[in-house]
């Protein structure tokens, strides 16, 4: 009896399952993969922050989530760090992508989440993903202006344009390079993050055109005119590294080669890229990734920016000059200052490892590299060529 009724129950369950199969198709559709989910549409702030937290725990072997501050309305300013040793100080360069500093330019929100998902899914089998994760600490900030995004504001909630809110180093206007204390909380958080560790290179993501824009953004005169930094050759190379791989930039009729000097396009003051270049020696460019603000399909953005994003991060950090400065015998790391040619940019070695990273365009003509160790009153110059392979030039200096 028990046996018979057990059979009947089983048959019944099978029939129900079959009924479910025939009329409930969606029940059996595979759920979206995380990569498909971040490409399906735009997340609001709640969903974005939740996804970043979930990502950091799902990909915890290569990811770490950090809150670097809060927006005016108290939203967390979150940064994902990707590396094979996330959260640890290592002899490796730091790089950051910052998106959505203008609330009405959200493309980079989903784009940076997509980059994170791709790295998590592709490491270590994909060679590019492996070079990035093993070679650097990659930081991704999908939104610098969460309040502006929610309110559909270009500025932050106090109506301040965050890309005019950094201490203005070009015209100076009496402000210099240090914080005035009047910056918006979003600006302060990002400034403090740039000051917290040596960032070799960076880019920030916007919409309104297709172009890679490089410093200076300002001119002392205030007129629209090309204002090159002393590292113009390297900045042009870095902007081309991005633009030449981007279908819309590379084919631009408005901007030859898809690149422009900021001040030659239109001068701005208090922008992020001029400030990081002059204050922390971080080589940063500004990317305009879509022409009509707020309309970029995440899948198209990813298709167009995947190669530019990965290659720019690699070339800017590992494709230039890098090395270390140590004491003979003990090999103790030394605090040194590295300068190149006539450039005023000073690259410093880290206290802990004595390592340094200095973006430089490839060149067969040698650069004159000066290494100074102030504590020992020691200076030496080296002729260094930077290969066209992307592998960079290595300069390991042993000081007597
Ligand atoms: C944010 O998006 C989620 C998921 O789509 C939705 O459930 C939630 O209601 C949204 N929150 C707000 C404040 O719009
Ligand atoms: C520029 O456009 C041409 C023609 O559409 C295309 O073949 C080429 O790949 C584009 N350039 C880049 C870098 O994608
Ligand atoms: C540093 O070295 C230079 C050149 O060798 C020398 O002229 C100078 O006196 C030294 N300064 C100190 C503080 O030792
Ligand atoms: C670098 O090369 C130039 C030109 O060949 C030479 O004059 C100079 O002495 C070299 N400097 C160093 C430090 O090797
Ligand atoms: Zn913008």
Short mmCIF file of N, CA, C and O in Angstrom, two decimals, residues 198-273:
data_model
loop_
_atom_site.label_atom_id
_atom_site.label_comp_id
_atom_site.label_asym_id
_atom_site.label_seq_id
_atom_site.Cartn_x
_atom_site.Cartn_y
_atom_site.Cartn_z
N UNK A 198 50.90 56.55 -4.43
CA UNK A 198 51.35 57.11 -5.71
C UNK A 198 50.55 56.53 -6.88
O UNK A 198 50.61 55.33 -7.14
N UNK A 199 49.78 57.36 -7.54
CA UNK A 199 49.07 56.94 -8.75
C UNK A 199 49.92 57.32 -9.97
O UNK A 199 50.25 58.48 -10.17
N UNK A 200 50.27 56.32 -10.77
CA UNK A 200 51.09 56.57 -11.94
C UNK A 200 50.28 57.23 -13.04
O UNK A 200 50.74 58.19 -13.67
N UNK A 201 49.08 56.73 -13.29
CA UNK A 201 48.26 57.27 -14.37
C UNK A 201 46.80 57.08 -14.05
O UNK A 201 46.43 56.33 -13.12
N UNK A 202 45.95 57.76 -14.84
CA UNK A 202 44.51 57.75 -14.59
C UNK A 202 43.78 58.23 -15.83
O UNK A 202 44.41 58.74 -16.77
N UNK A 203 42.46 58.05 -15.83
CA UNK A 203 41.62 58.69 -16.83
C UNK A 203 40.25 58.90 -16.22
O UNK A 203 39.83 58.11 -15.36
N UNK A 204 39.58 59.98 -16.63
CA UNK A 204 38.20 60.18 -16.18
C UNK A 204 37.29 60.22 -17.40
O UNK A 204 37.68 60.65 -18.48
N UNK A 205 36.06 59.71 -17.18
CA UNK A 205 35.15 59.41 -18.28
C UNK A 205 33.95 60.34 -18.34
O UNK A 205 33.26 60.54 -17.34
N UNK A 206 33.73 60.88 -19.54
CA UNK A 206 32.64 61.85 -19.79
C UNK A 206 31.89 61.49 -21.05
O UNK A 206 32.24 60.53 -21.73
N UNK A 207 30.89 62.35 -21.36
CA UNK A 207 30.15 62.22 -22.61
C UNK A 207 29.90 63.60 -23.18
O UNK A 207 29.87 64.59 -22.46
N UNK A 208 29.68 63.66 -24.49
CA UNK A 208 29.43 64.93 -25.18
C UNK A 208 30.24 65.01 -26.46
O UNK A 208 30.07 65.93 -27.26
N UNK A 209 31.14 64.06 -26.67
CA UNK A 209 32.00 64.03 -27.87
C UNK A 209 32.69 62.67 -27.89
O UNK A 209 32.47 61.84 -27.01
N UNK A 210 33.50 62.45 -28.93
CA UNK A 210 34.37 61.27 -28.97
C UNK A 210 35.80 61.79 -29.07
O UNK A 210 36.25 62.16 -30.16
N UNK A 211 36.51 61.85 -27.96
CA UNK A 211 37.87 62.38 -27.99
C UNK A 211 38.62 62.02 -26.70
O UNK A 211 38.00 61.83 -25.66
N UNK A 212 39.94 61.90 -26.82
CA UNK A 212 40.80 61.75 -25.65
C UNK A 212 41.55 63.07 -25.48
O UNK A 212 42.31 63.48 -26.35
N UNK A 213 41.29 63.72 -24.35
CA UNK A 213 41.76 65.08 -24.08
C UNK A 213 42.90 65.02 -23.05
O UNK A 213 42.79 64.32 -22.06
N UNK A 214 44.00 65.74 -23.33
CA UNK A 214 45.15 65.66 -22.42
C UNK A 214 45.57 67.05 -21.96
O UNK A 214 45.27 68.05 -22.60
N UNK A 215 46.28 67.15 -20.82
CA UNK A 215 46.64 68.45 -20.22
C UNK A 215 47.57 69.28 -21.11
O UNK A 215 48.25 68.70 -21.97
N UNK A 216 47.61 70.60 -20.87
CA UNK A 216 46.82 71.29 -19.88
C UNK A 216 45.41 71.58 -20.39
O UNK A 216 45.22 71.84 -21.58
N UNK A 217 44.48 71.63 -19.43
CA UNK A 217 43.13 72.07 -19.73
C UNK A 217 43.03 73.59 -19.67
O UNK A 217 42.15 74.18 -20.27
N UNK A 218 43.94 74.21 -18.91
CA UNK A 218 43.90 75.66 -18.74
C UNK A 218 45.07 76.34 -19.42
O UNK A 218 46.08 75.70 -19.72
N UNK A 219 44.91 77.62 -19.70
CA UNK A 219 46.03 78.44 -20.18
C UNK A 219 46.15 79.62 -19.24
O UNK A 219 45.15 80.11 -18.74
N UNK A 220 47.37 80.09 -18.99
CA UNK A 220 47.51 81.25 -18.11
C UNK A 220 46.73 82.46 -18.64
O UNK A 220 46.19 83.23 -17.86
N UNK A 221 46.66 82.62 -19.95
CA UNK A 221 46.00 83.79 -20.54
C UNK A 221 44.48 83.70 -20.48
O UNK A 221 43.80 84.72 -20.54
N UNK A 222 43.95 82.47 -20.42
CA UNK A 222 42.50 82.32 -20.49
C UNK A 222 42.00 82.17 -21.91
O UNK A 222 40.81 81.92 -22.12
N UNK A 223 42.88 82.34 -22.89
CA UNK A 223 42.47 82.19 -24.29
C UNK A 223 42.47 80.73 -24.70
O UNK A 223 43.19 79.91 -24.12
N UNK A 224 41.71 80.42 -25.73
CA UNK A 224 41.74 79.08 -26.30
C UNK A 224 43.01 78.94 -27.12
O UNK A 224 43.17 79.61 -28.14
N UNK A 225 43.94 78.13 -26.62
CA UNK A 225 45.22 77.95 -27.31
C UNK A 225 45.88 76.70 -26.78
O UNK A 225 45.71 76.35 -25.60
N UNK A 226 46.63 76.02 -27.65
CA UNK A 226 47.34 74.81 -27.24
C UNK A 226 48.29 75.16 -26.10
O UNK A 226 49.17 76.01 -26.24
N UNK A 227 48.12 74.52 -24.96
CA UNK A 227 49.03 74.76 -23.84
C UNK A 227 49.66 73.44 -23.43
O UNK A 227 49.09 72.68 -22.64
N UNK A 228 50.84 73.14 -24.00
CA UNK A 228 51.47 71.84 -23.74
C UNK A 228 52.09 71.79 -22.35
O UNK A 228 52.59 72.79 -21.85
N UNK A 229 52.06 70.60 -21.76
CA UNK A 229 52.86 70.38 -20.55
C UNK A 229 54.30 70.11 -21.00
O UNK A 229 54.53 69.85 -22.19
N UNK A 230 55.25 70.10 -20.07
CA UNK A 230 56.62 69.71 -20.46
C UNK A 230 56.69 68.24 -20.88
O UNK A 230 57.71 67.81 -21.39
N UNK A 231 55.61 67.49 -20.66
CA UNK A 231 55.56 66.08 -21.06
C UNK A 231 54.61 65.89 -22.24
O UNK A 231 53.94 64.86 -22.35
N UNK A 232 54.57 66.89 -23.13
CA UNK A 232 53.59 66.85 -24.22
C UNK A 232 53.70 65.59 -25.08
O UNK A 232 52.69 65.00 -25.45
N UNK A 233 54.92 65.19 -25.41
CA UNK A 233 55.11 64.00 -26.26
C UNK A 233 54.50 62.76 -25.60
O UNK A 233 53.84 61.95 -26.26
N UNK A 234 54.72 62.63 -24.29
CA UNK A 234 54.17 61.48 -23.58
C UNK A 234 52.65 61.55 -23.48
O UNK A 234 51.95 60.57 -23.69
N UNK A 235 52.13 62.75 -23.20
CA UNK A 235 50.66 62.89 -23.13
C UNK A 235 50.00 62.60 -24.48
O UNK A 235 48.95 61.96 -24.55
N UNK A 236 50.62 63.09 -25.57
CA UNK A 236 50.05 62.81 -26.89
C UNK A 236 50.08 61.31 -27.15
O UNK A 236 49.12 60.74 -27.68
N UNK A 237 51.16 60.67 -26.76
CA UNK A 237 51.26 59.22 -26.94
C UNK A 237 50.17 58.50 -26.13
O UNK A 237 49.51 57.58 -26.63
N UNK A 238 49.97 58.91 -24.87
CA UNK A 238 48.97 58.24 -24.03
C UNK A 238 47.57 58.44 -24.58
O UNK A 238 46.75 57.50 -24.62
N UNK A 239 47.26 59.67 -25.01
CA UNK A 239 45.93 59.93 -25.58
C UNK A 239 45.73 59.09 -26.86
O UNK A 239 44.66 58.53 -27.09
N UNK A 240 46.79 58.97 -27.67
CA UNK A 240 46.71 58.14 -28.89
C UNK A 240 46.58 56.66 -28.56
O UNK A 240 45.95 55.90 -29.30
N UNK A 241 47.19 56.25 -27.45
CA UNK A 241 47.07 54.85 -27.03
C UNK A 241 45.59 54.49 -26.87
O UNK A 241 45.16 53.40 -27.25
N UNK A 242 44.83 55.42 -26.33
CA UNK A 242 43.39 55.19 -26.18
C UNK A 242 42.66 55.38 -27.52
O UNK A 242 41.97 54.48 -28.00
N UNK A 243 42.86 56.56 -28.12
CA UNK A 243 42.05 56.95 -29.28
C UNK A 243 42.29 56.07 -30.50
O UNK A 243 41.36 55.79 -31.26
N UNK A 244 43.52 55.61 -30.70
CA UNK A 244 43.82 54.85 -31.92
C UNK A 244 43.13 53.48 -31.89
O UNK A 244 42.99 52.83 -32.92
N UNK A 245 42.69 53.04 -30.70
CA UNK A 245 41.99 51.74 -30.60
C UNK A 245 40.48 51.91 -30.51
O UNK A 245 39.75 50.93 -30.37
N UNK A 246 40.01 53.16 -30.53
CA UNK A 246 38.59 53.45 -30.37
C UNK A 246 38.00 53.83 -31.74
O UNK A 246 38.42 54.82 -32.34
N UNK A 247 37.03 53.04 -32.20
CA UNK A 247 36.55 53.21 -33.58
C UNK A 247 36.07 54.63 -33.87
O UNK A 247 36.35 55.18 -34.93
N UNK A 248 35.36 55.27 -32.94
CA UNK A 248 34.82 56.61 -33.20
C UNK A 248 35.90 57.69 -33.06
O UNK A 248 35.89 58.67 -33.79
N UNK A 249 36.81 57.51 -32.11
CA UNK A 249 37.88 58.50 -31.94
C UNK A 249 38.86 58.43 -33.11
O UNK A 249 39.23 59.44 -33.69
N UNK A 250 39.27 57.20 -33.43
CA UNK A 250 40.28 57.03 -34.48
C UNK A 250 39.79 57.60 -35.81
O UNK A 250 40.59 58.11 -36.61
N UNK A 251 38.48 57.55 -36.03
CA UNK A 251 37.92 58.03 -37.30
C UNK A 251 37.30 59.41 -37.17
O UNK A 251 36.52 59.82 -38.01
N UNK A 252 37.64 60.14 -36.12
CA UNK A 252 37.05 61.46 -35.88
C UNK A 252 37.43 62.44 -36.98
O UNK A 252 38.58 62.50 -37.41
N UNK A 253 36.46 63.21 -37.44
CA UNK A 253 36.77 64.29 -38.39
C UNK A 253 36.97 65.60 -37.64
O UNK A 253 37.66 66.50 -38.09
N UNK A 254 36.37 65.69 -36.42
CA UNK A 254 36.49 66.91 -35.62
C UNK A 254 37.88 67.01 -34.97
O UNK A 254 38.47 68.09 -34.91
N UNK A 255 38.39 65.86 -34.48
CA UNK A 255 39.68 65.85 -33.79
C UNK A 255 40.63 64.90 -34.52
O UNK A 255 40.41 63.69 -34.48
N UNK A 256 41.67 65.44 -35.17
CA UNK A 256 42.58 64.55 -35.89
C UNK A 256 43.18 63.50 -34.95
O UNK A 256 43.73 63.83 -33.90
N UNK A 257 43.00 62.23 -35.31
CA UNK A 257 43.51 61.14 -34.49
C UNK A 257 42.69 60.90 -33.23
O UNK A 257 43.04 60.05 -32.42
N UNK A 258 41.61 61.69 -33.04
CA UNK A 258 40.77 61.49 -31.87
C UNK A 258 41.33 62.04 -30.59
O UNK A 258 40.89 61.67 -29.50
N UNK A 259 42.33 62.93 -30.70
CA UNK A 259 42.93 63.49 -29.47
C UNK A 259 42.94 65.02 -29.55
O UNK A 259 42.89 65.60 -30.64
N UNK A 260 42.97 65.65 -28.38
CA UNK A 260 43.12 67.11 -28.35
C UNK A 260 43.76 67.55 -27.04
O UNK A 260 43.54 66.92 -25.99
N UNK A 261 44.55 68.59 -27.13
CA UNK A 261 44.99 69.29 -25.93
C UNK A 261 43.77 70.00 -25.35
O UNK A 261 42.97 70.59 -26.10
N UNK A 262 43.60 69.92 -24.03
CA UNK A 262 42.39 70.48 -23.42
C UNK A 262 42.18 71.95 -23.73
O UNK A 262 41.10 72.36 -24.15
N UNK A 263 43.22 72.75 -23.52
CA UNK A 263 43.09 74.20 -23.70
C UNK A 263 42.92 74.58 -25.17
O UNK A 263 42.34 75.61 -25.48
N UNK A 264 43.40 73.73 -26.07
CA UNK A 264 43.23 74.01 -27.50
C UNK A 264 41.77 73.80 -27.91
O UNK A 264 41.32 74.37 -28.90
N UNK A 265 41.04 72.98 -27.17
CA UNK A 265 39.61 72.74 -27.45
C UNK A 265 38.81 73.87 -26.79
O UNK A 265 38.21 74.68 -27.45
N UNK A 266 38.82 73.89 -25.45
CA UNK A 266 38.29 75.04 -24.71
C UNK A 266 38.92 75.01 -23.33
O UNK A 266 38.98 73.95 -22.70
N UNK A 267 39.45 76.13 -22.87
CA UNK A 267 40.15 76.11 -21.58
C UNK A 267 39.19 75.97 -20.40
O UNK A 267 38.09 76.54 -20.42
N UNK A 268 39.60 75.21 -19.42
CA UNK A 268 38.86 75.13 -18.16
C UNK A 268 39.86 75.25 -17.01
O UNK A 268 41.05 74.96 -17.18
N UNK A 269 39.36 75.66 -15.87
CA UNK A 269 40.21 75.84 -14.69
C UNK A 269 39.60 75.08 -13.52
O UNK A 269 38.39 75.06 -13.36
N UNK A 270 40.48 74.45 -12.74
CA UNK A 270 39.98 73.66 -11.62
C UNK A 270 39.60 72.25 -12.04
O UNK A 270 38.87 71.56 -11.33
N UNK A 271 40.12 71.81 -13.18
CA UNK A 271 39.86 70.44 -13.65
C UNK A 271 40.73 69.43 -12.93
O UNK A 271 41.79 69.76 -12.38
N UNK A 272 40.29 68.18 -12.97
CA UNK A 272 41.01 67.13 -12.24
C UNK A 272 42.34 66.77 -12.89
O UNK A 272 43.33 66.52 -12.20
N UNK A 273 42.40 66.74 -14.23
CA UNK A 273 43.64 66.23 -14.85
C UNK A 273 44.83 67.17 -14.64
O UNK A 273 45.95 66.70 -14.43
#
